[in-house]
Coordinates of C-alpha atoms in Angstrom, one line a residue:
Chain A
M1298 CA -44.7 6.1 -37.0
V1299 CA -41.1 6.8 -36.3
I1300 CA -39.6 8.8 -39.1
D1301 CA -36.0 9.9 -39.9
R1302 CA -34.7 13.3 -40.5
D1303 CA -35.2 13.3 -44.2
N1304 CA -38.9 12.5 -43.8
C1305 CA -39.2 15.2 -41.1
L1306 CA -37.6 17.7 -43.5
R1307 CA -40.0 16.5 -46.2
I1308 CA -43.1 17.2 -44.0
L1309 CA -41.8 20.7 -43.3
Q1310 CA -41.0 21.4 -47.0
E1311 CA -44.0 19.9 -48.6
N1312 CA -46.8 21.5 -46.5
E1313 CA -47.9 25.1 -46.4
E1314 CA -49.6 25.6 -43.1
F1315 CA -48.4 24.6 -39.6
L1316 CA -49.7 24.8 -36.1
I1317 CA -46.9 24.5 -33.6
L1318 CA -47.6 23.2 -30.0
S1319 CA -45.5 23.6 -26.9
H1320 CA -45.9 21.6 -23.7
E1321 CA -47.8 22.9 -20.7
H1322 CA -45.8 25.1 -18.2
P1323 CA -43.6 25.9 -21.1
D1324 CA -39.8 26.0 -20.5
G1325 CA -36.9 27.4 -22.6
D1326 CA -36.5 24.3 -24.7
T1327 CA -40.1 23.8 -25.9
L1328 CA -40.5 27.6 -26.5
G1329 CA -37.0 27.9 -28.1
C1330 CA -38.1 25.0 -30.5
A1331 CA -41.5 26.6 -31.2
F1332 CA -40.3 30.1 -31.9
A1333 CA -37.2 28.8 -33.9
L1334 CA -39.5 26.6 -35.9
G1335 CA -41.8 29.5 -36.5
E1336 CA -38.9 31.6 -37.8
I1337 CA -37.7 28.7 -40.0
L1338 CA -41.1 28.2 -41.5
K1339 CA -41.5 31.9 -42.1
Q1340 CA -38.2 32.0 -44.0
L1341 CA -39.5 29.1 -46.1
G1342 CA -42.6 31.2 -46.9
K1343 CA -45.0 29.0 -44.9
K1344 CA -47.9 30.0 -42.8
R1345 CA -47.6 29.1 -39.1
A1346 CA -49.4 29.5 -35.8
F1347 CA -48.6 28.7 -32.2
L1348 CA -50.5 27.4 -29.2
C1349 CA -49.6 26.5 -25.7
S1350 CA -52.0 25.7 -22.8
D1351 CA -50.2 28.0 -20.4
E1352 CA -49.1 31.6 -20.5
V1353 CA -45.6 32.2 -21.8
T1354 CA -43.8 34.1 -18.9
A1355 CA -42.4 37.6 -19.4
D1356 CA -38.8 36.4 -19.1
F1357 CA -39.1 34.9 -22.6
S1358 CA -40.3 38.2 -24.1
Y1359 CA -37.1 38.5 -26.2
M1360 CA -38.5 35.6 -28.2
T1361 CA -42.1 36.4 -28.2
D1362 CA -42.3 40.2 -28.6
G1363 CA -43.3 41.4 -32.0
I1364 CA -43.8 37.9 -33.4
Q1365 CA -46.8 37.8 -35.9
W1366 CA -48.3 34.4 -36.2
D1367 CA -50.4 33.6 -39.3
E1368 CA -54.0 32.5 -39.6
V1369 CA -54.0 28.8 -40.6
E1370 CA -57.0 26.8 -41.8
N1371 CA -55.9 23.2 -42.2
P1372 CA -52.5 23.1 -40.7
V1373 CA -50.0 20.3 -40.1
V1374 CA -50.0 20.0 -36.3
V1375 CA -46.4 19.9 -35.0
A1376 CA -45.6 19.3 -31.3
V1377 CA -42.1 20.3 -30.2
D1378 CA -40.4 18.8 -27.1
V1379 CA -43.6 17.2 -26.0
A1380 CA -42.9 13.6 -24.9
D1381 CA -46.5 12.6 -24.1
A1382 CA -49.8 14.0 -25.5
K1383 CA -51.0 14.6 -21.9
L1384 CA -48.2 17.2 -21.6
L1385 CA -50.2 19.4 -24.0
G1386 CA -52.1 20.2 -20.9
G1387 CA -55.3 22.2 -21.7
L1388 CA -54.7 21.5 -25.4
Y1389 CA -54.8 17.7 -24.9
E1390 CA -58.5 17.3 -25.4
V1391 CA -58.6 19.0 -28.8
Y1392 CA -55.1 18.2 -30.1
G1393 CA -54.0 15.0 -28.2
D1394 CA -54.9 12.7 -31.1
K1395 CA -54.3 15.2 -33.9
V1396 CA -50.5 15.7 -33.8
D1397 CA -49.1 15.1 -37.3
L1398 CA -45.5 15.5 -36.4
C1399 CA -43.7 15.4 -33.1
I1400 CA -40.1 16.6 -32.9
D1401 CA -38.6 15.5 -29.6
H1402 CA -35.5 14.5 -27.7
H1403 CA -37.1 12.5 -24.8
L1404 CA -36.4 8.7 -24.8
S1405 CA -39.6 8.5 -22.9
N1406 CA -41.6 9.7 -25.9
T1407 CA -44.9 7.8 -26.1
F1408 CA -45.2 8.0 -29.9
Y1409 CA -48.6 9.6 -29.7
A1410 CA -48.1 11.5 -33.0
K1411 CA -48.7 10.3 -36.5
N1412 CA -45.0 10.9 -37.2
T1413 CA -42.3 11.1 -34.6
F1414 CA -38.8 12.4 -35.3
M1415 CA -37.0 11.6 -32.0
E1416 CA -33.3 11.8 -31.3
D1417 CA -31.6 11.3 -27.9
R1418 CA -30.2 14.8 -27.5
A1419 CA -29.6 17.1 -24.6
A1420 CA -32.2 19.6 -25.9
A1421 CA -34.9 19.4 -28.6
C1422 CA -33.4 22.7 -29.9
E1423 CA -30.4 20.8 -30.9
I1424 CA -32.6 18.9 -33.4
I1425 CA -34.3 22.1 -34.6
Y1426 CA -30.8 23.7 -35.2
E1427 CA -29.8 20.8 -37.4
L1428 CA -33.1 21.0 -39.3
A1429 CA -32.5 24.7 -39.8
V1430 CA -29.0 23.9 -41.2
S1431 CA -30.5 21.2 -43.5
L1432 CA -33.2 23.6 -44.7
N1433 CA -30.5 26.2 -45.5
V1434 CA -32.4 29.1 -43.8
E1435 CA -30.5 32.2 -42.6
M1436 CA -29.2 31.6 -39.1
N1437 CA -30.2 35.1 -38.0
L1438 CA -29.8 36.6 -34.5
Y1439 CA -33.4 35.8 -33.6
L1440 CA -33.0 32.1 -34.6
C1441 CA -29.7 32.0 -32.7
N1442 CA -31.4 33.4 -29.6
C1443 CA -34.3 30.8 -29.7
I1444 CA -31.9 27.9 -30.2
Y1445 CA -29.5 29.1 -27.5
T1446 CA -32.4 29.4 -25.1
G1447 CA -33.3 25.7 -25.5
L1448 CA -29.7 24.5 -25.4
S1449 CA -28.8 26.4 -22.4
T1450 CA -32.0 25.9 -20.3
D1451 CA -32.1 22.1 -20.8
T1452 CA -28.5 21.7 -19.8
G1453 CA -28.5 24.1 -16.8
C1454 CA -26.2 26.4 -18.9
F1455 CA -23.9 23.6 -20.1
R1456 CA -23.5 22.1 -16.7
Y1457 CA -25.8 19.0 -16.4
Q1458 CA -24.8 15.4 -17.0
N1459 CA -26.6 15.4 -20.4
M1460 CA -24.0 17.7 -21.9
T1461 CA -22.4 16.6 -25.2
A1462 CA -19.7 17.8 -27.6
S1463 CA -22.5 18.5 -30.1
V1464 CA -24.2 21.0 -27.7
F1465 CA -20.8 22.8 -27.2
R1466 CA -20.2 22.9 -31.0
I1467 CA -23.7 24.4 -31.7
A1468 CA -23.2 26.9 -28.9
A1469 CA -19.9 27.9 -30.6
E1470 CA -21.6 28.4 -33.9
L1471 CA -24.3 30.6 -32.2
M1472 CA -21.6 32.6 -30.4
E1473 CA -19.9 33.4 -33.7
K1474 CA -23.2 34.6 -35.1
G1475 CA -23.5 37.0 -32.2
V1476 CA -26.2 35.3 -30.0
D1477 CA -27.3 37.5 -27.1
F1478 CA -25.9 35.0 -24.6
K1479 CA -25.3 37.7 -21.9
K1480 CA -28.9 38.8 -21.9
I1481 CA -30.3 35.3 -22.1
N1482 CA -28.0 33.9 -19.3
K1483 CA -28.9 36.8 -17.1
L1484 CA -32.7 36.2 -17.6
M1485 CA -32.5 32.4 -17.4
F1486 CA -29.8 31.8 -14.8
E1487 CA -29.1 34.8 -12.8
T1488 CA -32.3 36.5 -11.9
K1489 CA -33.9 35.4 -8.6
S1490 CA -37.4 36.6 -7.7
K1491 CA -37.9 38.1 -4.2
S1492 CA -40.6 35.5 -3.5
F1493 CA -38.2 32.7 -4.4
L1494 CA -35.5 34.1 -2.1
E1495 CA -38.0 34.3 0.7
L1496 CA -39.3 30.7 0.1
E1497 CA -35.7 29.5 0.0
M1498 CA -34.9 31.1 3.3
L1499 CA -38.0 29.6 5.0
A1500 CA -37.3 26.2 3.5
R1501 CA -33.6 26.2 4.5
E1502 CA -34.5 27.0 8.1
T1503 CA -36.0 23.5 8.2
L1504 CA -32.8 21.8 7.0
E1505 CA -32.0 18.7 9.1
Y1506 CA -29.0 16.4 8.9
H1507 CA -29.4 12.7 9.7
F1508 CA -27.1 9.6 9.9
D1509 CA -23.8 11.5 10.4
G1510 CA -24.7 14.1 7.7
K1511 CA -25.1 11.4 5.0
A1512 CA -28.7 12.4 4.6
A1513 CA -30.3 15.9 4.6
L1514 CA -33.9 16.8 4.7
I1515 CA -35.9 20.0 3.9
T1516 CA -39.6 20.6 4.4
I1517 CA -41.7 23.0 2.3
T1518 CA -45.2 23.9 3.5
Q1519 CA -48.2 25.6 2.0
D1520 CA -47.7 28.2 4.8
M1521 CA -44.3 29.0 3.4
Y1522 CA -45.8 29.7 -0.1
K1523 CA -48.3 32.0 1.5
K1524 CA -45.6 33.9 3.6
S1525 CA -43.2 34.2 0.7
G1526 CA -45.7 34.9 -2.1
S1527 CA -44.0 32.0 -4.0
D1528 CA -45.5 28.7 -5.3
E1529 CA -44.6 25.1 -6.2
H1530 CA -43.2 26.2 -9.6
E1531 CA -40.3 27.9 -7.9
C1532 CA -39.4 24.8 -5.8
H1533 CA -37.0 23.2 -8.3
P1534 CA -33.7 24.6 -7.1
I1535 CA -34.6 23.9 -3.5
T1536 CA -35.4 20.2 -4.4
A1537 CA -31.8 19.9 -5.6
L1538 CA -30.2 21.6 -2.5
P1539 CA -30.0 18.9 0.2
R1540 CA -28.1 16.5 -2.1
Q1541 CA -25.6 19.3 -3.0
I1542 CA -24.3 19.6 0.5
E1543 CA -20.8 18.3 1.1
G1544 CA -21.0 14.7 2.4
V1545 CA -24.7 14.2 1.8
L1546 CA -25.4 11.0 -0.1
I1547 CA -29.2 11.2 0.1
G1548 CA -31.1 14.5 -0.1
A1549 CA -34.9 14.7 0.4
V1550 CA -37.5 17.5 0.2
I1551 CA -40.9 16.9 1.8
K1552 CA -43.5 19.2 0.1
E1553 CA -47.0 19.9 1.4
K1554 CA -49.5 19.8 -1.5
N1555 CA -52.4 22.3 -1.6
D1556 CA -54.8 19.5 -0.5
G1557 CA -52.7 19.1 2.8
T1558 CA -51.1 15.8 1.8
F1559 CA -47.3 15.5 1.5
G1560 CA -45.1 14.4 -1.4
I1561 CA -41.3 13.8 -1.4
S1562 CA -38.5 14.4 -3.8
V1563 CA -35.4 12.3 -3.3
R1564 CA -32.0 12.9 -4.9
T1565 CA -29.1 10.5 -4.5
E1566 CA -25.4 10.2 -5.1
D1567 CA -24.2 7.6 -7.7
G1568 CA -24.5 4.2 -6.3
I1569 CA -27.7 4.8 -4.3
D1570 CA -31.0 4.2 -6.0
A1571 CA -33.5 7.0 -5.5
A1572 CA -36.2 5.0 -7.4
A1573 CA -35.7 2.1 -5.0
I1574 CA -36.1 4.3 -2.0
C1575 CA -39.2 5.9 -3.3
A1576 CA -40.6 2.5 -4.5
K1577 CA -40.7 1.5 -0.8
L1578 CA -43.0 4.5 -0.2
G1579 CA -45.2 3.7 -3.1
G1580 CA -43.5 6.0 -5.6
G1581 CA -40.8 5.7 -8.4
G1582 CA -38.6 7.6 -10.7
H1583 CA -35.0 7.5 -11.9
K1584 CA -31.8 6.3 -10.2
G1585 CA -30.6 9.7 -9.2
A1586 CA -34.0 11.5 -8.7
A1587 CA -37.3 10.0 -7.7
G1588 CA -40.5 10.9 -5.8
A1589 CA -43.4 9.5 -3.8
R1590 CA -46.5 10.6 -1.8
F1591 CA -47.1 10.1 1.9
D1592 CA -50.3 8.1 2.5
C1593 CA -50.2 9.4 6.1
D1594 CA -49.5 12.6 8.0
Y1595 CA -46.2 14.5 8.0
E1596 CA -44.7 13.0 11.2
E1597 CA -45.5 9.4 10.4
G1598 CA -44.4 9.9 6.7
K1599 CA -41.1 11.5 7.8
K1600 CA -40.4 8.6 10.1
K1601 CA -41.1 6.1 7.3
L1602 CA -38.8 8.0 4.9
L1603 CA -36.0 8.2 7.4
K1604 CA -36.2 4.4 8.0
V1605 CA -36.0 3.7 4.3
I1606 CA -33.1 6.1 4.0
K1607 CA -31.4 4.4 6.9
N1608 CA -31.7 1.0 5.3
S1609 CA -30.5 2.3 2.1
L1610 CA -27.4 3.8 3.7
E1611 CA -26.7 0.6 5.5
G1612 CA -26.8 -1.3 2.2
I1613 CA -23.8 0.6 0.8
Chain B
M1055 CA 9.3 41.6 -22.8
V1056 CA 6.0 40.6 -24.5
I1057 CA 6.5 37.5 -26.6
D1058 CA 4.3 35.8 -29.1
R1059 CA 3.2 32.1 -29.2
D1060 CA 6.2 30.9 -31.3
N1061 CA 8.6 32.4 -28.8
C1062 CA 6.7 30.9 -25.9
L1063 CA 6.8 27.5 -27.6
R1064 CA 10.5 27.9 -28.2
I1065 CA 11.2 28.5 -24.5
L1066 CA 9.2 25.4 -23.6
Q1067 CA 11.0 23.3 -26.2
E1068 CA 14.6 24.6 -25.8
N1069 CA 14.9 24.2 -22.1
E1070 CA 15.1 21.1 -19.9
E1071 CA 14.1 22.1 -16.4
F1072 CA 11.0 24.1 -15.4
L1073 CA 9.5 25.4 -12.1
I1074 CA 5.8 26.2 -12.5
L1075 CA 4.2 28.7 -10.2
S1076 CA 0.5 29.2 -9.5
H1077 CA -1.0 32.3 -7.8
E1078 CA -1.9 32.4 -4.1
H1079 CA -5.3 31.1 -3.0
P1080 CA -5.1 28.9 -6.1
D1081 CA -8.3 28.4 -8.2
G1082 CA -9.2 26.0 -11.0
D1083 CA -7.6 28.1 -13.8
T1084 CA -4.1 28.6 -12.3
L1085 CA -4.0 24.9 -11.1
G1086 CA -5.5 23.6 -14.3
C1087 CA -2.7 25.5 -16.2
A1088 CA 0.0 24.4 -13.8
F1089 CA -0.9 20.7 -13.8
A1090 CA -1.6 20.7 -17.6
L1091 CA 1.8 22.3 -18.3
G1092 CA 3.4 19.8 -16.0
E1093 CA 1.9 17.0 -18.0
I1094 CA 2.8 18.6 -21.3
L1095 CA 6.4 19.1 -20.2
K1096 CA 6.6 15.5 -18.9
Q1097 CA 5.4 14.3 -22.3
L1098 CA 8.2 16.4 -23.9
G1099 CA 10.7 14.6 -21.6
K1100 CA 11.5 17.7 -19.5
K1101 CA 12.0 17.9 -15.7
R1102 CA 9.4 20.0 -14.0
A1103 CA 8.5 21.1 -10.4
F1104 CA 5.6 23.1 -9.0
L1105 CA 5.1 25.6 -6.2
C1106 CA 2.2 27.6 -4.8
S1107 CA 2.2 29.7 -1.7
D1108 CA -1.1 28.2 -0.5
E1109 CA -2.4 24.7 0.0
V1110 CA -4.2 23.1 -2.9
T1111 CA -7.6 22.2 -1.6
A1112 CA -8.9 18.6 -1.6
D1113 CA -11.5 19.3 -4.3
F1114 CA -8.6 19.4 -6.8
S1115 CA -7.3 16.0 -5.8
Y1116 CA -8.3 14.5 -9.2
M1117 CA -5.5 16.7 -10.6
T1118 CA -3.0 16.5 -7.9
D1119 CA -3.2 12.9 -6.7
G1120 CA -0.3 10.7 -7.8
I1121 CA 1.6 13.5 -9.6
Q1122 CA 5.3 13.0 -9.2
W1123 CA 7.2 16.3 -9.7
D1124 CA 10.9 16.2 -10.5
E1125 CA 13.9 17.7 -8.8
V1126 CA 15.1 20.7 -10.7
E1127 CA 18.4 22.5 -10.2
N1128 CA 18.4 25.5 -12.5
P1129 CA 14.9 25.7 -13.9
V1130 CA 13.1 28.2 -16.1
V1131 CA 10.6 29.7 -13.8
V1132 CA 7.1 29.8 -15.4
A1133 CA 4.1 31.6 -13.8
V1134 CA 0.7 30.6 -15.0
D1135 CA -2.4 32.8 -14.7
V1136 CA -0.5 35.2 -12.4
A1137 CA -1.3 38.8 -13.5
D1138 CA 1.0 40.5 -10.9
A1139 CA 4.1 39.2 -9.1
K1140 CA 2.5 40.1 -5.8
L1141 CA -0.2 37.4 -6.5
L1142 CA 2.6 34.9 -5.9
G1143 CA 1.8 35.5 -2.3
G1144 CA 4.4 33.8 0.0
L1145 CA 6.5 33.1 -3.1
Y1146 CA 6.8 36.7 -4.0
E1147 CA 9.9 37.5 -2.0
V1148 CA 11.9 34.7 -3.5
Y1149 CA 10.5 34.5 -7.0
G1150 CA 8.9 37.9 -7.6
D1151 CA 11.8 39.1 -9.8
K1152 CA 12.8 35.7 -11.1
V1153 CA 9.9 34.7 -13.4
D1154 CA 11.4 33.9 -16.8
L1155 CA 8.1 33.2 -18.5
C1156 CA 4.5 34.3 -17.6
I1157 CA 1.6 32.7 -19.5
D1158 CA -1.5 34.7 -18.7
H1159 CA -4.9 35.9 -19.9
H1160 CA -5.4 39.0 -17.7
L1161 CA -5.4 42.3 -19.5
S1162 CA -4.3 43.7 -16.2
N1163 CA -0.9 41.8 -16.4
T1164 CA 1.9 44.0 -15.0
F1165 CA 4.6 42.4 -17.2
Y1166 CA 6.7 41.6 -14.2
A1167 CA 8.2 38.5 -16.0
K1168 CA 11.2 38.5 -18.3
N1169 CA 9.0 37.1 -21.0
T1170 CA 5.2 37.4 -21.0
F1171 CA 2.9 35.6 -23.4
M1172 CA -0.5 37.1 -22.8
E1173 CA -3.7 36.7 -24.7
D1174 CA -7.1 38.1 -23.9
R1175 CA -9.0 34.9 -23.3
A1176 CA -11.7 33.7 -20.9
A1177 CA -9.3 31.3 -19.2
A1178 CA -5.5 30.9 -19.1
C1179 CA -6.2 27.2 -19.8
E1180 CA -7.4 28.1 -23.2
I1181 CA -3.8 29.3 -24.0
I1182 CA -2.3 26.2 -22.5
Y1183 CA -4.7 24.0 -24.6
E1184 CA -3.4 25.7 -27.8
L1185 CA 0.2 25.3 -26.7
A1186 CA -0.5 21.6 -26.1
V1187 CA -1.9 21.3 -29.6
S1188 CA 1.0 23.2 -31.1
L1189 CA 3.5 20.9 -29.2
N1190 CA 1.7 17.9 -30.6
V1191 CA 1.4 16.2 -27.2
E1192 CA -1.1 13.4 -26.6
M1193 CA -4.4 15.0 -25.3
N1194 CA -4.9 12.3 -22.8
L1195 CA -7.7 12.2 -20.2
Y1196 CA -5.5 13.8 -17.5
L1197 CA -4.7 16.8 -19.7
C1198 CA -8.3 17.1 -20.7
N1199 CA -9.4 17.2 -17.1
C1200 CA -6.8 19.9 -16.2
I1201 CA -7.8 22.1 -19.1
Y1202 CA -11.6 21.6 -18.6
T1203 CA -11.1 22.6 -14.9
G1204 CA -9.6 26.0 -16.0
L1205 CA -12.1 26.6 -18.8
S1206 CA -15.1 25.8 -16.6
T1207 CA -14.1 27.5 -13.4
D1208 CA -13.1 30.8 -15.0
T1209 CA -16.4 31.0 -16.9
G1210 CA -18.7 29.9 -14.2
C1211 CA -19.3 26.7 -16.1
F1212 CA -19.7 28.5 -19.5
R1213 CA -22.1 31.1 -18.1
Y1214 CA -20.2 34.3 -17.5
Q1215 CA -20.0 37.3 -19.9
N1216 CA -16.4 36.3 -20.8
M1217 CA -17.6 33.3 -22.8
T1218 CA -16.5 32.9 -26.4
A1219 CA -16.9 30.5 -29.3
S1220 CA -13.3 29.4 -28.7
V1221 CA -14.1 28.2 -25.2
F1222 CA -17.1 26.2 -26.5
R1223 CA -15.0 24.7 -29.2
I1224 CA -12.3 23.6 -26.9
A1225 CA -14.9 22.2 -24.5
A1226 CA -16.3 20.2 -27.4
E1227 CA -12.9 18.7 -28.2
L1228 CA -12.4 17.8 -24.6
M1229 CA -15.9 16.1 -24.5
E1230 CA -15.0 14.0 -27.5
K1231 CA -11.9 12.8 -25.7
G1232 CA -14.0 11.7 -22.7
V1233 CA -13.2 14.5 -20.2
D1234 CA -14.6 13.7 -16.7
F1235 CA -17.0 16.7 -16.9
K1236 CA -19.6 15.1 -14.7
K1237 CA -17.2 14.6 -11.8
I1238 CA -15.5 17.9 -12.3
N1239 CA -18.8 19.9 -12.5
K1240 CA -20.1 18.2 -9.4
L1241 CA -16.9 19.1 -7.4
M1242 CA -16.6 22.6 -8.8
F1243 CA -20.2 23.8 -9.2
E1244 CA -22.6 21.6 -7.2
T1245 CA -21.1 20.8 -3.9
K1246 CA -21.8 23.3 -1.1
S1247 CA -20.0 23.1 2.2
K1248 CA -22.1 23.0 5.4
S1249 CA -20.2 26.1 6.6
F1250 CA -21.0 28.0 3.4
L1251 CA -24.7 27.2 3.7
E1252 CA -24.7 28.4 7.3
L1253 CA -22.8 31.6 6.4
E1254 CA -25.2 32.2 3.5
M1255 CA -28.2 31.8 5.8
L1256 CA -26.8 34.3 8.3
A1257 CA -25.9 36.8 5.6
R1258 CA -29.2 36.6 3.9
E1259 CA -31.0 37.4 7.1
T1260 CA -29.5 40.8 6.8
L1261 CA -30.8 41.4 3.3
E1262 CA -32.3 45.0 3.0
Y1263 CA -34.1 46.5 0.1
H1264 CA -33.8 50.3 -0.5
F1265 CA -35.1 52.8 -3.0
D1266 CA -38.2 50.8 -4.1
G1267 CA -36.2 47.6 -4.4
K1268 CA -33.7 49.1 -6.9
A1269 CA -30.9 48.5 -4.4
A1270 CA -30.2 45.6 -2.1
L1271 CA -27.7 45.3 0.7
I1272 CA -26.3 42.4 2.6
T1273 CA -23.9 42.6 5.6
I1274 CA -21.3 39.8 6.5
T1275 CA -19.6 40.1 9.9
Q1276 CA -16.7 38.3 11.5
D1277 CA -19.2 36.9 14.0
M1278 CA -20.9 35.2 11.1
Y1279 CA -17.7 33.5 10.1
K1280 CA -17.2 32.3 13.6
K1281 CA -20.8 31.0 14.0
S1282 CA -20.8 29.3 10.6
G1283 CA -17.2 28.0 10.6
S1284 CA -16.8 29.6 7.2
D1285 CA -14.4 32.4 6.1
E1286 CA -13.9 35.2 3.6
H1287 CA -12.9 32.8 0.8
E1288 CA -16.4 31.4 0.7
C1289 CA -18.0 34.8 0.3
H1290 CA -17.9 35.1 -3.4
P1291 CA -21.4 33.7 -4.3
I1292 CA -22.9 35.9 -1.6
T1293 CA -21.2 39.0 -3.1
A1294 CA -23.1 38.3 -6.3
L1295 CA -26.5 37.7 -4.7
P1296 CA -28.0 41.1 -4.1
R1297 CA -27.7 42.2 -7.7
Q1298 CA -29.2 38.9 -8.9
I1299 CA -32.5 39.8 -7.3
E1300 CA -35.3 40.7 -9.6
G1301 CA -35.6 44.4 -10.0
V1302 CA -32.4 45.2 -8.2
L1303 CA -30.1 47.6 -10.2
I1304 CA -27.4 48.0 -7.5
G1305 CA -26.4 45.3 -5.2
A1306 CA -23.9 45.8 -2.3
V1307 CA -22.3 43.6 0.3
I1308 CA -20.6 45.1 3.3
K1309 CA -18.0 42.8 4.8
E1310 CA -16.3 43.2 8.1
K1311 CA -12.5 42.5 7.8
N1312 CA -10.7 40.7 10.6
D1313 CA -9.3 44.0 11.8
G1314 CA -12.8 45.2 12.5
T1315 CA -12.9 47.7 9.5
F1316 CA -15.5 47.3 6.7
G1317 CA -15.1 46.9 3.0
I1318 CA -17.8 46.9 0.4
S1319 CA -18.4 45.0 -2.9
V1320 CA -20.8 46.7 -5.3
R1321 CA -22.4 45.0 -8.4
T1322 CA -24.5 46.9 -10.9
E1323 CA -26.7 46.5 -13.8
D1324 CA -25.6 47.6 -17.3
G1325 CA -25.8 51.4 -17.4
I1326 CA -24.8 52.0 -13.8
D1327 CA -21.1 52.4 -13.1
A1328 CA -20.0 50.5 -10.0
A1329 CA -16.5 51.9 -10.2
A1330 CA -17.9 55.5 -10.1
I1331 CA -20.0 54.6 -7.0
C1332 CA -17.0 53.1 -5.3
A1333 CA -14.7 56.0 -6.4
K1334 CA -16.9 58.3 -4.3
L1335 CA -16.1 56.1 -1.3
G1336 CA -12.3 56.0 -2.1
G1337 CA -12.3 52.8 -4.0
G1338 CA -12.5 51.6 -7.6
G1339 CA -12.9 48.7 -10.0
H1340 CA -14.8 47.8 -13.1
K1341 CA -18.1 49.1 -14.5
G1342 CA -20.1 46.1 -13.3
A1343 CA -18.2 45.2 -10.1
A1344 CA -16.2 47.4 -7.8
G1345 CA -15.1 47.8 -4.2
A1346 CA -14.1 50.2 -1.5
R1347 CA -13.2 50.4 2.2
F1348 CA -15.1 52.4 4.8
D1349 CA -12.9 54.9 6.6
C1350 CA -15.5 55.1 9.4
D1351 CA -17.7 52.7 11.4
Y1352 CA -20.4 50.5 10.0
E1353 CA -23.4 52.8 10.5
E1354 CA -21.8 55.9 9.1
G1355 CA -20.3 53.9 6.2
K1356 CA -23.6 52.4 5.3
K1357 CA -25.3 55.8 5.4
K1358 CA -22.6 57.2 3.0
L1359 CA -23.0 54.2 0.7
L1360 CA -26.8 54.5 0.6
K1361 CA -26.4 58.2 -0.3
V1362 CA -24.0 57.5 -3.1
I1363 CA -26.4 54.7 -4.4
K1364 CA -29.3 57.1 -4.2
N1365 CA -27.5 59.7 -6.3
S1366 CA -26.5 57.1 -8.8
L1367 CA -30.1 55.8 -9.1
E1368 CA -31.3 59.4 -9.6
G1369 CA -28.9 59.9 -12.4
I1370 CA -30.4 57.2 -14.6

């Protein structure tokens, strides 16, 4: 059932025990939501616990350190920033059909929860912030830091296309309350691991331009992960790189999976449909970012990809 | 003379002709100020002209295209975001002692102008925005785009330590008025030139770790500029890189000047004084970022630098 804010507030107010769930491979927004909601519920005198299928990485220790969760017996299960029950990862089997309340900002939410409070926002933490205001809890430094983490990470530090006036206004409120934005920005946006730098170097050495520089291609292999000590989870900024190059309309990254097959990520300029390109290779996605898997070896797959890209460039 | 906002407003209101000056190698803030002020004065029915010693690069064409400046005979000369008359570059000789009004946000302003309106803000465009509000001009899309350009570029797209609640609030206002933030962010923060990518690759190949990874060092040579087709102006993001690496407390970049001598840029973590490090090499700067010039060749200079860095690390 889709519920409105008042009903969401009522569930939080009228129950005494909560189990908060974050999505697998937890990021700043799902964790910001979870720990902010934990603080809100604590202030309301409720018992609350937290589960996530994957480890919370050390860079979030400013949110997680010293937090005491409660023992809960028969809790209301709340999933935050979890668009699909399957994104609960290892918790899916036990909790997939037991989520009482989902608070989310993804339009792609599958409404797997008994009650879903969904708003189309840049970050789920925006929704949590507004719930905190409605519930009249103290917007203390800890709560500010949790909410800032979600707002900033889901918007690339206020830079992505999903930015809104509302996010800027909430950020202003958090700044006035002394949010540790310098520390958080440094951890989330400035620190680069040595292994990532190595991987990026190796990947960038494969950079190829095609079709008068209108397309750019990078390849990432399993061997590069081994050499750099990095892994697939650090790939994200590299995936964005080819399309960021001056004059490039279509950027693609070919990634070798650990089973030896290859997948591609395609990013395109406005006016070129990445999903259409990937559809021709058996994949799909969004207009600006899409993906597919090669059903053949690297050389043949690359040839197919370049042919589809060529056709796409000829169509504009 | 230092003047307050009311007196600054009076100068803008009580005169009819203005010549607006930006600083040399113009960036988003000085240009955002100049073109915003041009629009404000136009709306007030004043004549205004614009000068800058260096070419305005094509990425700012959304501000400069189609702008008609006026002919002015005896204008009030206004410098925007120009902390020191020498930063007028090629205009210094003619205008260095003829600036009637300086509107600036640098604490380091040398008060070279007849009248200086200076406030300690993240961007000079913040001040221009508030002047526009006081002057009751229409905050049209063009004006929003100019002001957003200054706010975003001087704060690294709302990420740097100079961020304030005020900047977030103004950004929210601009968003509500439909500012072209997607286009501007893409131009200012996403697009990488091919020459910069080449330079960065060459520079990163020189990356060295010292003292258990607590210091990192990169060298940029004139030869790299030649090979990549890049130049000193594109160095900025590379200067920041060594200190951004996980575990690095002191990051340094050694840059060969076009006369064959070497300069260094040093960035440090909180608690390590970059200015003190550079002072030992005859330079200076701020606590977190400072510079110096080698008075010797590369090898000897690097040896000296590493010794000073070692001492500095031992002191913490």
